Coordinates of C-alpha atoms and ligand atoms in Angstrom, one line a residue:
X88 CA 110.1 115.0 98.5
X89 CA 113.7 116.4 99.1
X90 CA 114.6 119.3 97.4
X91 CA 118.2 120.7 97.1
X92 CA 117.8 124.4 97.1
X93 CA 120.9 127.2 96.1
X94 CA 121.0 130.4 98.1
X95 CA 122.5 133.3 97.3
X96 CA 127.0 133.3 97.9
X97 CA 126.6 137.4 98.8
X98 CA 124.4 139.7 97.3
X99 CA 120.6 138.6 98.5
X100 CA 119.1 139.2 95.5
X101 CA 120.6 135.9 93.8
X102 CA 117.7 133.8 94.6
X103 CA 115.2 132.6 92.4
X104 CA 111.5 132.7 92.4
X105 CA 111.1 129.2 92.4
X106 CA 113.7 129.2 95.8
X107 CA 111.9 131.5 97.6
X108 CA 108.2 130.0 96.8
X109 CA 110.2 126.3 97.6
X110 CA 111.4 127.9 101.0
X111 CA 108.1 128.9 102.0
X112 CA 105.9 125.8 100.9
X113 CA 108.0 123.0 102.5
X114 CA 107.3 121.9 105.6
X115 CA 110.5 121.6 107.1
X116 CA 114.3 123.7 106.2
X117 CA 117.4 121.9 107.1
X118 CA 119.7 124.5 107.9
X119 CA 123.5 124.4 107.6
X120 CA 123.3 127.1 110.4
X121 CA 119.8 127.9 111.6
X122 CA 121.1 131.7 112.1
X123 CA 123.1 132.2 109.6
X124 CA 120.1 131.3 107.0
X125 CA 117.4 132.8 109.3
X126 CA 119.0 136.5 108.0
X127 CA 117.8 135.2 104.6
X128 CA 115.0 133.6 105.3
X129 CA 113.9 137.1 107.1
X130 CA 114.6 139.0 104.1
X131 CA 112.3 136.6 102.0
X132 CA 109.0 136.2 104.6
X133 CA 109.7 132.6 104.9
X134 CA 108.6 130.9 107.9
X135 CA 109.1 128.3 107.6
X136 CA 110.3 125.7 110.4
X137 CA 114.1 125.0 110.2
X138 CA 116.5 122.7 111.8
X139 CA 120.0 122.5 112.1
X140 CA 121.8 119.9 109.6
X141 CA 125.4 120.3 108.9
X142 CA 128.3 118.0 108.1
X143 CA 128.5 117.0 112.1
X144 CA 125.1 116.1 112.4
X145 CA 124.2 114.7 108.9
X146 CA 125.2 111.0 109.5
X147 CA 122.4 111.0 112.9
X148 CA 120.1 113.4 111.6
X149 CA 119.5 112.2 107.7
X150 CA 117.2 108.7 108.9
X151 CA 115.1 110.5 111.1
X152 CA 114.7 113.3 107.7
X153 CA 114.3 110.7 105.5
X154 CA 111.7 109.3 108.1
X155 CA 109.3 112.3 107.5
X156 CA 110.1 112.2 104.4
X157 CA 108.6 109.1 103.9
X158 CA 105.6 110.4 105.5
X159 CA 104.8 112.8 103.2
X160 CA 106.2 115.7 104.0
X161 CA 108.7 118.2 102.2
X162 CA 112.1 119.3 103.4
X163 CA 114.7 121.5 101.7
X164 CA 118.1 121.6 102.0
X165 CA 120.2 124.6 102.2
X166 CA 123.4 125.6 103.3
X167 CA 124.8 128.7 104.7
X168 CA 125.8 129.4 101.2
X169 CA 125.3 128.4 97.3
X170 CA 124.3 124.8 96.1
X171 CA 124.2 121.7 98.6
X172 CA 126.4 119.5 98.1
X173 CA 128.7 121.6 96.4
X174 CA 131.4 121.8 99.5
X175 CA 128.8 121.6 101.9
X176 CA 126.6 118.8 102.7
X177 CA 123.5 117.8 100.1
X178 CA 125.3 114.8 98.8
X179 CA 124.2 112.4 102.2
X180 CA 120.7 112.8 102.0
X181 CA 120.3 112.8 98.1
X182 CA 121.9 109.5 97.8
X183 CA 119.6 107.9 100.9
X184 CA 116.2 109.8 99.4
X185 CA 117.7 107.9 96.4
X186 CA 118.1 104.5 98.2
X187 CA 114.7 104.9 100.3
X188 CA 112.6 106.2 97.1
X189 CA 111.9 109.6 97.8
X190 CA 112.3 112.1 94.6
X191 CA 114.9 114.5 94.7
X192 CA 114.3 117.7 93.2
X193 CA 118.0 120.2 92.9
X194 CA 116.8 123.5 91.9
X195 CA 119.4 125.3 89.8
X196 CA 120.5 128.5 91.3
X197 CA 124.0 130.3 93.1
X198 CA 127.5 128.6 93.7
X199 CA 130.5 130.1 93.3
X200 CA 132.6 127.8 90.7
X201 CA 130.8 128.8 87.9
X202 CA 130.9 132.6 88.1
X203 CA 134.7 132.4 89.1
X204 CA 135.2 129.7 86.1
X205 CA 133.6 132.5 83.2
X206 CA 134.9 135.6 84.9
X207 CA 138.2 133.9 84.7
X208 CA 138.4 134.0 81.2
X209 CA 140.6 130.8 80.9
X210 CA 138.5 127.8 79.6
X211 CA 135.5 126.6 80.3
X212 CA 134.5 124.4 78.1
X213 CA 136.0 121.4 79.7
X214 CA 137.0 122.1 83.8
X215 CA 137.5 120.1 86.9
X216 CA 135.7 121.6 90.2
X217 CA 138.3 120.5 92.8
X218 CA 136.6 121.5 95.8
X219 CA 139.1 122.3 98.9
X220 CA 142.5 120.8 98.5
X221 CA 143.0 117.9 100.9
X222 CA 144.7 120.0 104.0
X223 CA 147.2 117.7 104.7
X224 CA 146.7 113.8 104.3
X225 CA 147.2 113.6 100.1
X226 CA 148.1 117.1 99.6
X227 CA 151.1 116.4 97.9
X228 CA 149.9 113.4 96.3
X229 CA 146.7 115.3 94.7
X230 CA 148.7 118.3 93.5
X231 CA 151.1 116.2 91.5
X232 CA 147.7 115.0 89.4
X233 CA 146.8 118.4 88.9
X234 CA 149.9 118.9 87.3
X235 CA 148.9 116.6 84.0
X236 CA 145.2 117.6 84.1
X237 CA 144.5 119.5 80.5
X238 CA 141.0 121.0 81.9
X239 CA 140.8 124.2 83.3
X240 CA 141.1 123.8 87.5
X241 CA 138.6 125.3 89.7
X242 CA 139.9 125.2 93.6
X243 CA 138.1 127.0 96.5
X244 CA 140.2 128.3 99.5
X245 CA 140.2 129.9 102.8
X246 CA 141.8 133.7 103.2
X247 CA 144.4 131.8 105.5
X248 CA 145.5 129.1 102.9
X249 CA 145.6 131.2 99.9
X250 CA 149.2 132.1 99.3
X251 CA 150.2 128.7 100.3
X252 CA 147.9 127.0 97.9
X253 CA 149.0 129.2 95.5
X254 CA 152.8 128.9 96.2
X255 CA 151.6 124.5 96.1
X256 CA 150.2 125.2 92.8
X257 CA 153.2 127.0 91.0
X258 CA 155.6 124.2 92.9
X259 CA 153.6 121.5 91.2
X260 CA 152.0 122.9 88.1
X261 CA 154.9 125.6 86.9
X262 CA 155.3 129.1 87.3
X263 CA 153.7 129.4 83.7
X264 CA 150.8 128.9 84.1
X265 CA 147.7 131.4 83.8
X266 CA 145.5 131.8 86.6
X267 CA 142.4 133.6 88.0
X268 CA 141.9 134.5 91.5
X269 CA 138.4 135.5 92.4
X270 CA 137.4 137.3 95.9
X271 CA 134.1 138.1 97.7
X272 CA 132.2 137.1 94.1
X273 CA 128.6 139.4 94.2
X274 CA 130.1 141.0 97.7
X275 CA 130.8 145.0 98.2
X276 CA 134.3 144.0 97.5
X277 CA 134.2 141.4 94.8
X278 CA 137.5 141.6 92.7
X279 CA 139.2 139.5 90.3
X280 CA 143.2 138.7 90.1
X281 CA 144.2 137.6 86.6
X282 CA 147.4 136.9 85.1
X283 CA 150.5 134.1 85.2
X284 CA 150.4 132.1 88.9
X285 CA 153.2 133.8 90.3
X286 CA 151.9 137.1 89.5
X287 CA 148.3 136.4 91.6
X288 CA 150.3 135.1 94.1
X289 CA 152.1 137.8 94.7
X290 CA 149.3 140.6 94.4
X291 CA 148.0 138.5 97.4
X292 CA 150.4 137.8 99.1
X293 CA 151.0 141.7 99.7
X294 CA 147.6 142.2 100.5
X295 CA 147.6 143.0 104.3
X296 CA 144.8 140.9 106.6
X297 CA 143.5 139.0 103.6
X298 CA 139.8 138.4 104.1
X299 CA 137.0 137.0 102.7
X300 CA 136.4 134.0 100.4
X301 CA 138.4 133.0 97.1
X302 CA 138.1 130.8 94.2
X303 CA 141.4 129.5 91.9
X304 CA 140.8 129.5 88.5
X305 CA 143.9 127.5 86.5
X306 CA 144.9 126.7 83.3
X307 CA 145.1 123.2 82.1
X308 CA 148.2 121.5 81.3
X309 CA 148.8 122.1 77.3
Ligands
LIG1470 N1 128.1 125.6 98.5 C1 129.0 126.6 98.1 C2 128.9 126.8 96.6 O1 128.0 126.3 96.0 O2 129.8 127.5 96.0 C3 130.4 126.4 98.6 C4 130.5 126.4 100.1 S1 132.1 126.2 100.7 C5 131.9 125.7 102.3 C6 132.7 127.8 100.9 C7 133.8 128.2 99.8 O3 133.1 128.5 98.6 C8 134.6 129.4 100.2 O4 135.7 129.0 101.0 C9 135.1 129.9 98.8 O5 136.1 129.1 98.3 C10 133.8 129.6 98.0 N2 132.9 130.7 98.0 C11 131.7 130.8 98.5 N3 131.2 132.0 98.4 C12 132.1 132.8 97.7 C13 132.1 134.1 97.2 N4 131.1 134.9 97.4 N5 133.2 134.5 96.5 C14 134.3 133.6 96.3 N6 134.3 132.4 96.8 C15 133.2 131.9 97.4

């Protein structure tokens, strides 16, 4: 059995019961980063063996998974932060347990679109998760289909593409529209920006050494 477990996007305690008792019953954890999830795994008593699987590894490493799998044993999934597959690999090895007959279990838990989405006050009852932006290949391309898209746009981003994203996004959707930036959600210095694109924009854009990680919240076209 594969299951697909969340771990907590900051604050430690954002893991459920079920997660932790998952982490420690398996008999194998497939690590984004084997160090970076060991600090959790620590804090929880799990001892689980892990291994490293991340996106460069996924394609060579998923058979041989899928393998043990087939064996009988259980491996979860995590990645160095929030839900698998959600901008970070999961989606590879759901689809082959799919195609080889192994159940997939996804346990619901942390990711950081939905508390950005209802903090943001803007929509939610209709919303398209946009992951990263393409970087370059597209960029243009995929920003101009944002522009007619009436559901509420969730976009995650690095502290070094911010402004640019954001200066993309009033270029393509309008200076009009209302937006919600949100930084370092369950972190020491979780904050939220909120107001017209231009006026996020600029709040970060005079923010000196931007750190830490963001989510875009948008409003739909009207
Ligand atoms: N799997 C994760 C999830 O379920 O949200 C996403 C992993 S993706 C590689 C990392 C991106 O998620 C960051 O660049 C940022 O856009 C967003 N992110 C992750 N943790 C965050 C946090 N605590 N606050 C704001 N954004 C976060």
């Amino acid at each position: 059995m594969l299951y697909l477990v969340p771990t907590p996007i900051g604050n430690l305690d954002d893991i459920t019961y079920r997660a932790v008792r998952t982490l420690r019953e398996v008999d194998l954890i497939a690590c984004e980063d084997t160090r970076t999830s060991g600090i959790l795994l620590d804090h929880y008593d799990v001892d689980t063996p892990t291994t490293a699987y991340h996106e460069h590894n996924e394609h060579d490493k998923t058979p041989h998974l899928v393998k043990r799998m087939r064996a009988g044993h259980n491996i979860a999934v995590i990645s160095d932060a929030g839900t698998p597959g959600i901008s970070d690999p999961g989606f590879f090895i759901a689809r082959a347990c799919w195609n080889a007959g192994i159940e997939v279990q996804a346990l619901p838990g942390p990711t950081a679109l939905i508390p950005a989405l209802t903090a943001s006050a803007l929509p939610s009852d209709r919303f398209v998760f946009e992951g990263f932006l393409p970087k370059k290949k597209g960029r243009q391309t995929h920003l101009q289909s944002l522009a007619s898209e009436p559901r509420t746009i969730v976009v995650y981003e690095s502290p070094y593409r911010l402004v640019r994203t954001l200066d993309d996004l009033i270029e393509h959707l309008g200076p009009d529209r209302q937006a919600a930036v949100a930084r370092e959600l369950t972190k020491k210095f979780e904050e939220i920006e909120r107001g017209p694109l231009p006026e996020v924009r600029e709040y970060f854009a005079e923010t000196e050494n931007l750190k830490g990680e963001f989510v875009i919240v948008v409003h739909g076209a009207d």
